[in-house]
Coordinates of C-alpha atoms in Angstrom, one line a residue:
M1498 CA -5.2 155.5 223.3
I1499 CA -3.9 154.9 219.8
D1500 CA -0.2 154.3 219.5
L1501 CA 1.1 156.4 216.6
K1502 CA 4.8 155.5 217.3
T1503 CA 4.7 153.0 214.4
Y1504 CA 3.9 155.8 212.1
D1505 CA 6.6 158.2 213.2
S1506 CA 8.8 157.5 210.2
L1507 CA 5.8 158.0 207.9
L1508 CA 4.8 161.3 209.5
E1509 CA 8.3 162.7 209.7
P1510 CA 8.5 163.9 206.1
I1511 CA 4.9 165.1 206.2
N1512 CA 5.7 167.3 209.3
A1513 CA 8.9 168.5 207.6
F1514 CA 7.0 169.4 204.4
L1515 CA 4.2 171.4 206.2
Q1516 CA 5.3 174.8 207.4
C1517 CA 3.2 174.7 210.6
S1518 CA 1.5 172.0 212.6
T1519 CA -2.2 172.0 213.3
P1520 CA -2.9 174.4 216.2
D1521 CA -4.1 172.7 219.5
A1522 CA -7.1 175.1 219.4
W1523 CA -8.3 173.3 216.2
V1524 CA -7.8 169.8 217.7
N1525 CA -9.7 170.9 220.9
E1526 CA -12.6 172.0 218.8
A1527 CA -12.6 169.0 216.5
K1528 CA -12.6 166.5 219.4
K1529 CA -15.8 167.9 220.9
P1530 CA -18.7 165.3 220.6
E1531 CA -21.0 168.0 219.2
N1532 CA -18.6 168.6 216.3
L1533 CA -18.4 165.0 215.2
K1534 CA -21.2 165.4 212.7
T1535 CA -19.4 168.4 211.0
V1536 CA -16.0 166.6 211.0
L1537 CA -17.5 163.4 209.4
I1538 CA -19.6 165.2 206.8
D1539 CA -16.8 167.5 205.8
H1540 CA -14.4 164.6 205.7
L1541 CA -16.8 162.7 203.4
L1542 CA -17.0 165.7 201.0
C1543 CA -13.2 166.2 201.2
E1544 CA -12.7 162.6 200.0
L1545 CA -15.1 163.2 197.0
K1546 CA -13.4 166.5 196.2
A1547 CA -9.9 164.9 196.3
G1548 CA -11.1 162.3 193.9
Q1549 CA -12.8 164.9 191.6
S1550 CA -9.6 167.0 191.6
A1551 CA -7.6 164.0 190.4
M1552 CA -10.3 163.1 187.8
Y1553 CA -10.5 166.6 186.4
L1554 CA -6.7 166.7 186.2
I1555 CA -6.4 163.6 184.0
R1556 CA -9.5 164.5 182.0
K1557 CA -8.0 167.9 181.1
Y1558 CA -4.4 166.8 180.5
A1559 CA -3.9 163.2 179.8
V1560 CA -6.8 160.9 178.7
D1561 CA -8.6 160.2 175.5
K1562 CA -12.3 161.1 175.0
S1563 CA -13.7 157.6 175.8
S1564 CA -11.7 157.5 179.0
A1565 CA -12.8 161.0 179.9
N1566 CA -16.4 159.8 179.7
S1567 CA -15.7 156.7 181.7
L1568 CA -14.3 158.9 184.5
L1569 CA -17.4 161.0 184.6
D1570 CA -19.6 157.8 184.7
W1571 CA -17.4 156.4 187.6
F1572 CA -18.1 159.5 189.7
K1573 CA -21.8 159.8 188.9
P1574 CA -23.2 157.7 191.8
Y1575 CA -21.1 159.6 194.3
E1576 CA -22.0 163.0 192.9
D1577 CA -25.6 162.0 192.8
F1578 CA -25.5 161.1 196.5
A1579 CA -23.5 164.2 197.6
Y1580 CA -25.3 166.8 195.4
R1581 CA -28.6 165.4 194.4
K1582 CA -29.3 163.2 197.5
T1583 CA -30.0 160.1 195.5
G1584 CA -28.6 156.7 196.3
S1585 CA -27.4 155.2 199.6
L1586 CA -24.7 153.2 201.3
E1587 CA -26.1 150.1 199.6
T1588 CA -26.1 151.6 196.0
L1589 CA -22.5 152.8 196.5
K1590 CA -21.2 149.4 197.6
G1591 CA -18.3 148.2 195.4
K1592 CA -18.4 151.2 193.1
S1593 CA -14.9 152.5 194.0
N1594 CA -13.2 150.3 191.3
I1595 CA -13.4 151.2 187.6
S1596 CA -13.8 148.3 185.2
K1597 CA -12.7 150.2 182.0
A1598 CA -9.1 150.9 181.1
I1599 CA -8.2 154.5 181.2
M1600 CA -6.1 155.4 178.1
A1601 CA -3.8 158.3 177.4
K1602 CA -4.6 160.5 174.5
S1603 CA -2.1 160.1 171.6
N1604 CA -0.9 163.7 171.7
S1605 CA -0.6 164.1 175.4
P1606 CA 2.9 165.2 176.6
Y1607 CA 2.1 163.8 180.0
S1608 CA 3.1 160.2 180.8
Q1609 CA 1.1 157.2 181.8
D1610 CA 2.5 157.8 185.2
L1611 CA 0.2 160.7 185.8
I1612 CA -2.8 158.6 184.8
D1613 CA -1.7 155.6 186.9
K1614 CA -1.0 157.6 190.1
M1615 CA -4.3 159.6 189.8
V1616 CA -6.5 156.5 189.0
L1617 CA -5.1 154.7 192.1
L1618 CA -5.7 157.9 194.2
I1619 CA -9.3 158.1 192.9
K1620 CA -10.0 154.5 193.8
E1621 CA -8.7 155.1 197.3
E1622 CA -10.6 158.4 197.9
L1623 CA -13.9 156.9 196.7
H1624 CA -13.4 153.9 198.9
H1625 CA -12.7 156.2 201.9
F1626 CA -15.9 158.1 201.0
Y1627 CA -17.8 154.8 201.4
Q1628 CA -16.0 154.1 204.7
V1629 CA -16.8 157.5 206.2
L1630 CA -20.5 157.0 205.1
E1631 CA -20.4 153.6 207.0
I1632 CA -19.2 155.4 210.1
M1633 CA -21.9 158.0 209.8
E1634 CA -24.7 155.4 209.3
S1635 CA -23.5 153.4 212.3
R1636 CA -24.0 156.5 214.4
G1637 CA -27.3 157.6 212.8
I1638 CA -25.7 160.7 211.4
A1639 CA -27.7 161.7 208.3
Y1640 CA -25.9 163.2 205.4
E1641 CA -26.6 166.8 204.6
P1642 CA -24.5 169.0 202.3
V1643 CA -22.2 171.6 203.9
P1644 CA -20.4 174.4 202.2
A1645 CA -16.7 174.0 201.6
S1646 CA -14.2 175.8 203.9
R1647 CA -11.9 178.6 202.6
Y1648 CA -8.9 176.3 202.5
A1649 CA -8.7 174.7 199.0
K1650 CA -10.2 177.9 197.4
G1651 CA -7.5 180.0 199.2
L1652 CA -4.7 177.8 197.7
L1653 CA -6.2 177.5 194.2
S1654 CA -6.7 181.2 193.9
E1655 CA -3.0 181.7 193.8
M1656 CA -2.3 179.4 190.8
T1657 CA -0.5 180.7 187.8
T1658 CA -2.7 180.9 184.7
H1659 CA -0.3 179.7 182.0
E1660 CA 0.7 176.1 181.3
P1661 CA 2.6 174.0 182.2
Q1662 CA 2.9 176.1 185.4
T1663 CA -0.9 175.8 186.1
L1664 CA -0.6 172.0 186.2
I1665 CA 2.5 172.1 188.3
D1666 CA 0.8 174.5 190.8
K1667 CA -2.2 172.2 190.9
L1668 CA 0.0 169.2 191.8
I1669 CA 1.9 171.2 194.5
I1670 CA -1.5 172.2 196.0
G1671 CA -2.6 168.6 195.9
A1672 CA 0.5 167.6 197.8
Y1673 CA -0.2 170.1 200.5
I1674 CA -3.9 169.1 200.9
E1675 CA -3.0 165.4 201.2
A1676 CA -0.1 166.2 203.6
R1677 CA -2.3 168.3 205.8
S1678 CA -5.1 165.6 205.8
C1679 CA -2.5 163.0 206.9
E1680 CA -1.2 165.3 209.7
R1681 CA -4.8 166.0 210.9
F1682 CA -5.8 162.4 211.0
A1683 CA -2.8 161.6 213.1
K1684 CA -3.6 164.6 215.5
L1685 CA -7.3 163.6 215.8
A1686 CA -7.0 159.8 216.1
P1687 CA -6.0 159.7 219.8
H1688 CA -9.2 161.7 220.7
M1689 CA -11.7 159.7 218.7
D1690 CA -13.9 156.6 219.4
K1691 CA -12.0 153.4 218.8
D1692 CA -13.6 152.7 215.3
I1693 CA -12.9 156.2 214.0
A1694 CA -9.4 156.3 215.5
K1695 CA -8.6 152.9 213.8
F1696 CA -10.0 154.2 210.5
Y1697 CA -7.9 157.5 210.7
V1698 CA -4.7 155.6 211.4
S1699 CA -5.5 153.3 208.5
L1700 CA -5.7 156.4 206.2
L1701 CA -2.2 157.6 207.1
R1702 CA -0.3 155.4 204.6
S1703 CA -2.4 156.3 201.6
E1704 CA -2.5 160.0 202.4
A1705 CA 1.3 160.1 202.8
R1706 CA 1.7 158.3 199.5
H1707 CA -0.7 160.7 197.8
Y1708 CA 1.3 163.7 199.0
Q1709 CA 4.5 162.1 197.7
D1710 CA 2.9 161.2 194.3
Y1711 CA 1.7 164.7 193.7
L1712 CA 5.1 166.2 194.6
T1713 CA 6.9 163.7 192.4
L1714 CA 4.6 164.4 189.4
A1715 CA 5.1 168.2 189.9
E1716 CA 8.9 167.8 189.8
E1717 CA 8.8 165.4 186.8
I1718 CA 6.5 167.7 184.8
A1719 CA 8.5 170.8 185.7
G1720 CA 11.8 169.2 184.8
K1721 CA 13.6 171.7 187.1
D1722 CA 13.9 172.7 190.7
I1723 CA 10.4 173.7 192.1
S1724 CA 11.4 174.4 195.7
E1725 CA 10.7 178.1 195.4
R1726 CA 7.1 177.4 194.2
V1727 CA 6.6 174.7 196.8
N1728 CA 7.8 177.1 199.5
Y1729 CA 5.4 179.8 198.2
F1730 CA 2.4 177.5 198.6
G1731 CA 3.7 176.2 201.9
K1732 CA 3.6 179.7 203.4
L1733 CA 0.1 180.3 202.0
E1734 CA -1.1 176.9 203.4
A1735 CA 0.4 177.6 206.8
E1736 CA -1.3 181.0 206.9
L1737 CA -4.7 179.4 206.2
I1738 CA -4.1 176.8 208.9
S1739 CA -2.8 179.2 211.6
S1740 CA -5.0 182.2 211.2
P1741 CA -8.4 182.8 212.8
D1742 CA -11.3 181.2 211.0
N1743 CA -15.0 181.6 211.7
D1744 CA -16.0 178.4 209.8
F1745 CA -15.1 175.2 211.6
K1746 CA -14.3 172.4 209.1
F1747 CA -11.7 169.6 208.6
H1748 CA -9.2 172.0 207.0
S1749 CA -10.2 175.2 208.8
G1750 CA -7.9 177.6 210.6
V1751 CA -7.8 178.5 214.3
P1752 CA -11.4 178.5 215.6
A1753 CA -12.3 182.2 215.9

């Protein structure tokens, strides 16, 4: 069994932030050997989508044109693999770091802090993508695209459509997605094979920091108390997690 006691202090704020814990019914479904393929492939795509969300965020709000193009180039091999089935574990090796500096556009009201936090997050998510792919390859699990669950779409559909509130909402949603991922890795780790359990435990620190970074940025950009909005998305997130769901995925609700 994996000892998660060391991580109690790290998980405490996560569990306090989330308005419900993952239902046992989801954990029971996720730990079934026949669902490992779904869990791993969906996790792989979640890492890519988390990186893409951060990339689109800084492309839209914070970086100059040259940096925006560099960000697209950075993602190309991963997107080629996931959406066009070209490339392999070998071609993705060492691609999670970006060599070019990502510069803020001169008229951006958003600080370098937004860029720095998101670039670090992207590097980590792309590295995790590679690590999940390694685990899949070691088990002979071939990659095949799977449709996304209702989870992220359900949260994003409630965003405000005027700035800067749209950006603040995106950051709050990002915080919930990272916090839930962290909580689920901790819930799943004790039930997985040793290599996967070790990997999930290794993800807890970065996921916990990502949640905190998103929340801090949302507060900084708002420049005022955002607890009402945080609570609004918290209720929505808990509803998606605790209500029946016909589509089993990494962020799905109670298996219907």
